[in-house]
Amino acid sequence: MLPYQLTMMRLSRMCLQRVTARGNLLLYCLIQILPINGEPFDFGYWKKNWSECLEEHKIIPDVIAKKPPNWLEACYVIYSVSYGNHLSQFYIDEPPNDMKWKHENDSEYFTALLTGPDAPVDFDPSEREWLHWLVVNIPGNNYRKGEVLTEYEAPGDCYATGRHRYVFVVFKQPGNKKMKFHETTISKGEKDENRRAKFSTLGFAKKHGLGDPWAANFFITDLDDLFSDDNIQPL
């Protein structure tokens, strides 16, 4: 079995566990038959080296400096984040249903974030990066048990128009232990939204000695076509 097929199985199982646990049989059936760009279970990004996707879309060097050793799985409802696939803003109002990355056990701690390097517009990103979400001291990949420093803000809420990249980055915390972070907590919808602006993933990692990124993934949203599903890739 090919690597992307194994990944498809894991991603499907991850989301199916969610929907079947809630008794949503109709959604379960839809997931079984929904095609991806007309071809069932065909992730375009798996047809080439995923590190090339990070470079092609300039995630390297706009957000991170080098390819992480691991990739990250993330799922919004029934839609996966797939190294540059397009997701409608309609589906990303809430944090991902699931996120997973390589780890040995829950005695390891990680930091995860979601950032937008194209704020406020892609042709003039004067507020790069815009911090959408920041969770630290995550045991294993159980991000729901981590410490939230910046509450989730839906990608696109702060932008005017255009095509935007949104990047998940995970760092493995040194020493397999919890760390103290002195950043002020940023709440969702607070008046001083500008505190999210001009964040630096590399600067944050350097400040806290997090080293190179452990895992990453990203998707694209076109704010000029909020409800377009033309390029969405469902599981």
Short mmCIF file of C-alpha atoms in Angstrom, two decimals:
data_model
loop_
_atom_site.label_atom_id
_atom_site.label_comp_id
_atom_site.label_asym_id
_atom_site.label_seq_id
_atom_site.Cartn_x
_atom_site.Cartn_y
_atom_site.Cartn_z
CA MET A 1 0.00 0.00 0.00
CA LEU A 2 1.29 3.45 -0.94
CA PRO A 3 2.15 6.01 1.78
CA TYR A 4 -0.64 8.40 0.77
CA GLN A 5 -3.15 5.53 0.91
CA LEU A 6 -2.09 4.69 4.44
CA THR A 7 -2.45 8.33 5.35
CA MET A 8 -5.92 8.42 3.81
CA MET A 9 -6.96 5.46 5.92
CA ARG A 10 -5.68 7.11 9.10
CA LEU A 11 -7.33 10.45 8.28
CA SER A 12 -10.62 8.78 7.44
CA ARG A 13 -10.57 6.75 10.63
CA MET A 14 -9.74 9.84 12.68
CA CYS A 15 -12.77 11.77 11.42
CA LEU A 16 -15.10 8.76 11.25
CA GLN A 17 -14.53 8.08 14.93
CA ARG A 18 -15.76 11.60 15.59
CA VAL A 19 -18.90 11.50 13.51
CA THR A 20 -19.95 7.94 14.41
CA ALA A 21 -19.48 8.68 18.11
CA ARG A 22 -22.11 11.39 17.70
CA GLY A 23 -24.49 9.05 15.92
CA ASN A 24 -24.45 10.99 12.66
CA LEU A 25 -25.04 8.10 10.28
CA LEU A 26 -25.84 10.32 7.32
CA LEU A 27 -22.52 12.13 7.64
CA TYR A 28 -20.80 8.76 8.02
CA CYS A 29 -22.30 7.58 4.73
CA LEU A 30 -21.36 10.80 2.95
CA ILE A 31 -17.74 10.43 4.02
CA GLN A 32 -17.67 6.96 2.49
CA ILE A 33 -18.71 8.18 -0.97
CA LEU A 34 -17.43 11.76 -1.27
CA PRO A 35 -14.78 11.97 -4.03
CA ILE A 36 -11.72 14.17 -4.02
CA ASN A 37 -11.65 16.31 -7.17
CA GLY A 38 -13.64 13.57 -8.94
CA GLU A 39 -11.25 10.75 -7.98
CA PRO A 40 -11.97 8.95 -4.69
CA PHE A 41 -9.09 9.01 -2.23
CA ASP A 42 -6.61 10.89 -4.37
CA PHE A 43 -4.65 13.53 -2.45
CA GLY A 44 -2.84 15.65 -5.02
CA TYR A 45 -0.25 16.77 -2.53
CA TRP A 46 0.87 13.21 -1.90
CA LYS A 47 1.91 12.92 -5.54
CA LYS A 48 5.02 14.93 -4.77
CA ASN A 49 7.36 15.34 -1.87
CA TRP A 50 5.50 17.24 0.85
CA SER A 51 8.60 19.30 1.63
CA GLU A 52 8.38 20.64 -1.92
CA CYS A 53 4.87 21.88 -1.11
CA LEU A 54 6.26 23.92 1.80
CA GLU A 55 8.81 25.49 -0.52
CA GLU A 56 6.47 25.89 -3.49
CA HIS A 57 3.99 27.88 -1.39
CA LYS A 58 6.82 29.73 0.37
CA ILE A 59 5.92 28.46 3.83
CA ILE A 60 9.68 28.10 3.81
CA PRO A 61 10.95 30.80 4.40
CA ASP A 62 7.90 32.99 5.19
CA VAL A 63 7.00 31.06 8.36
CA ILE A 64 9.65 28.41 9.03
CA ALA A 65 13.27 28.08 7.93
CA LYS A 66 13.49 24.39 7.10
CA LYS A 67 11.44 21.27 6.51
CA PRO A 68 10.21 19.60 9.72
CA PRO A 69 11.08 15.91 10.15
CA ASN A 70 7.41 14.99 10.60
CA TRP A 71 4.08 15.91 9.06
CA LEU A 72 0.95 16.89 10.90
CA GLU A 73 -2.59 15.56 10.44
CA ALA A 74 -5.45 18.02 10.98
CA CYS A 75 -9.15 17.69 10.25
CA TYR A 76 -11.94 20.28 10.17
CA VAL A 77 -15.26 18.41 10.43
CA ILE A 78 -14.79 16.07 7.43
CA TYR A 79 -12.16 18.16 5.62
CA SER A 80 -8.47 17.49 5.98
CA VAL A 81 -5.64 20.00 5.91
CA SER A 82 -3.54 18.79 3.03
CA TYR A 83 -0.36 20.77 2.32
CA GLY A 84 -1.85 23.57 0.28
CA ASN A 85 -5.38 22.36 -0.42
CA HIS A 86 -8.21 24.92 -0.44
CA LEU A 87 -10.75 25.07 2.38
CA SER A 88 -13.76 27.36 2.53
CA GLN A 89 -13.87 29.72 5.49
CA PHE A 90 -17.31 28.30 6.15
CA TYR A 91 -15.72 25.13 7.60
CA ILE A 92 -12.94 26.59 9.74
CA ASP A 93 -14.80 28.77 12.24
CA GLU A 94 -13.87 26.43 15.09
CA PRO A 95 -10.59 24.66 15.97
CA PRO A 96 -9.84 21.38 14.18
CA ASN A 97 -11.77 18.33 15.28
CA ASP A 98 -8.52 16.41 15.42
CA MET A 99 -4.80 17.01 15.14
CA LYS A 100 -2.08 14.39 15.34
CA TRP A 101 1.68 14.32 15.01
CA LYS A 102 4.41 11.84 15.80
CA HIS A 103 5.15 11.36 19.50
CA GLU A 104 6.27 8.56 21.77
CA ASN A 105 3.93 9.09 24.74
CA ASP A 106 2.16 11.75 26.80
CA SER A 107 5.29 12.43 28.84
CA GLU A 108 6.54 14.49 25.88
CA TYR A 109 5.32 18.07 25.63
CA PHE A 110 4.68 20.14 22.53
CA THR A 111 3.73 23.64 21.41
CA ALA A 112 1.30 24.06 18.52
CA LEU A 113 0.23 27.18 16.67
CA LEU A 114 -1.76 28.37 13.67
CA THR A 115 -0.49 31.46 11.90
CA GLY A 116 -1.36 33.52 8.83
CA PRO A 117 1.58 34.96 6.88
CA ASP A 118 -0.59 36.92 4.41
CA ALA A 119 -2.17 39.52 6.72
CA PRO A 120 -3.90 41.74 5.88
CA VAL A 121 -3.63 41.01 2.14
CA ASP A 122 -1.41 38.57 0.31
CA PHE A 123 0.17 41.20 -1.95
CA ASP A 124 1.07 43.46 1.01
CA PRO A 125 1.49 41.34 4.18
CA SER A 126 2.39 44.27 6.42
CA GLU A 127 1.06 42.48 9.52
CA ARG A 128 2.80 39.15 8.88
CA GLU A 129 2.32 36.90 10.79
CA TRP A 130 -1.19 37.00 12.26
CA LEU A 131 -1.43 34.59 15.20
CA HIS A 132 -4.68 32.63 15.08
CA TRP A 133 -4.03 30.06 17.79
CA LEU A 134 -1.29 29.15 20.27
CA VAL A 135 -1.33 26.18 22.63
CA VAL A 136 1.65 25.17 24.77
CA ASN A 137 2.53 22.34 27.17
CA ILE A 138 0.57 19.81 25.13
CA PRO A 139 1.02 16.24 26.45
CA GLY A 140 1.73 14.03 23.44
CA ASN A 141 -0.65 15.25 20.75
CA ASN A 142 -3.62 15.79 23.06
CA TYR A 143 -3.93 19.48 22.24
CA ARG A 144 -7.16 19.79 24.23
CA LYS A 145 -5.13 19.28 27.40
CA GLY A 146 -2.60 21.96 26.53
CA GLU A 147 -2.38 25.49 27.92
CA VAL A 148 -4.03 28.00 25.58
CA LEU A 149 -2.04 31.24 25.30
CA THR A 150 -3.97 32.56 22.30
CA GLU A 151 -7.55 31.47 21.78
CA TYR A 152 -8.56 30.22 18.35
CA GLU A 153 -9.62 32.92 15.91
CA ALA A 154 -11.10 31.71 12.64
CA PRO A 155 -8.76 32.32 9.70
CA GLY A 156 -10.06 35.14 7.56
CA ASP A 157 -11.86 37.08 10.32
CA CYS A 158 -9.22 39.80 10.37
CA TYR A 159 -8.45 40.01 6.64
CA ALA A 160 -9.95 42.10 3.89
CA THR A 161 -9.76 40.00 0.75
CA GLY A 162 -7.65 37.69 -1.37
CA ARG A 163 -5.88 34.39 -1.13
CA HIS A 164 -4.37 33.47 2.24
CA ARG A 165 -2.16 30.70 3.55
CA TYR A 166 -2.73 29.31 7.04
CA VAL A 167 0.04 27.31 8.64
CA PHE A 168 0.02 24.82 11.50
CA VAL A 169 3.42 24.42 13.18
CA VAL A 170 4.33 22.12 16.07
CA PHE A 171 7.47 22.31 18.20
CA LYS A 172 8.72 19.65 20.56
CA GLN A 173 9.51 21.26 23.90
CA PRO A 174 13.04 20.60 25.16
CA GLY A 175 13.63 18.17 27.98
CA ASN A 176 10.21 16.49 27.59
CA LYS A 177 8.78 18.78 30.23
CA LYS A 178 6.39 21.63 30.75
CA MET A 179 7.72 25.14 30.28
CA LYS A 180 6.85 28.57 31.62
CA PHE A 181 5.63 31.02 29.02
CA HIS A 182 5.23 34.64 30.02
CA GLU A 183 3.19 35.82 27.05
CA THR A 184 -0.09 37.55 27.91
CA THR A 185 -3.12 35.44 27.07
CA ILE A 186 -5.07 36.65 24.04
CA SER A 187 -8.79 35.95 24.13
CA LYS A 188 -11.09 35.45 21.18
CA GLY A 189 -12.88 38.62 20.16
CA GLU A 190 -10.99 40.94 22.49
CA LYS A 191 -10.80 44.60 21.49
CA ASP A 192 -7.03 44.75 21.09
CA GLU A 193 -6.84 42.34 18.18
CA ASN A 194 -3.60 43.94 17.03
CA ARG A 195 -1.77 41.90 19.64
CA ARG A 196 -2.08 39.02 17.21
CA ALA A 197 -0.35 40.98 14.45
CA LYS A 198 3.34 40.76 13.50
CA PHE A 199 3.86 37.50 15.34
CA SER A 200 7.00 35.58 14.37
CA THR A 201 7.01 31.79 14.52
CA LEU A 202 10.79 31.72 14.26
CA GLY A 203 11.14 34.50 16.82
CA PHE A 204 8.85 32.75 19.29
CA ALA A 205 10.76 29.49 18.88
CA LYS A 206 14.09 31.23 19.39
CA LYS A 207 12.87 33.13 22.45
CA HIS A 208 11.79 29.92 24.18
CA GLY A 209 14.52 27.63 22.91
CA LEU A 210 12.12 25.39 21.02
CA GLY A 211 14.55 24.66 18.22
CA ASP A 212 13.44 23.64 14.74
CA PRO A 213 9.80 22.79 13.99
CA TRP A 214 8.73 19.23 14.73
CA ALA A 215 5.79 19.08 12.31
CA ALA A 216 3.83 21.35 9.98
CA ASN A 217 0.93 21.51 7.55
CA PHE A 218 -1.03 24.27 5.81
CA PHE A 219 -4.11 25.13 3.78
CA ILE A 220 -5.31 28.02 1.63
CA THR A 221 -8.51 30.05 1.75
CA ASP A 222 -9.76 32.50 -0.87
CA LEU A 223 -11.70 35.22 0.96
CA ASP A 224 -13.12 36.54 -2.32
CA ASP A 225 -15.18 33.39 -2.65
CA LEU A 226 -16.31 32.52 0.84
CA PHE A 227 -18.69 29.71 -0.02
CA SER A 228 -16.89 28.23 -2.98
CA ASP A 229 -16.31 24.49 -2.71
CA ASP A 230 -14.55 24.20 -6.05
CA ASN A 231 -11.18 23.35 -4.56
CA ILE A 232 -12.18 21.72 -1.28
CA GLN A 233 -10.74 18.27 -0.74
CA PRO A 234 -12.94 16.21 1.59
CA LEU A 235 -11.91 12.94 3.17
#
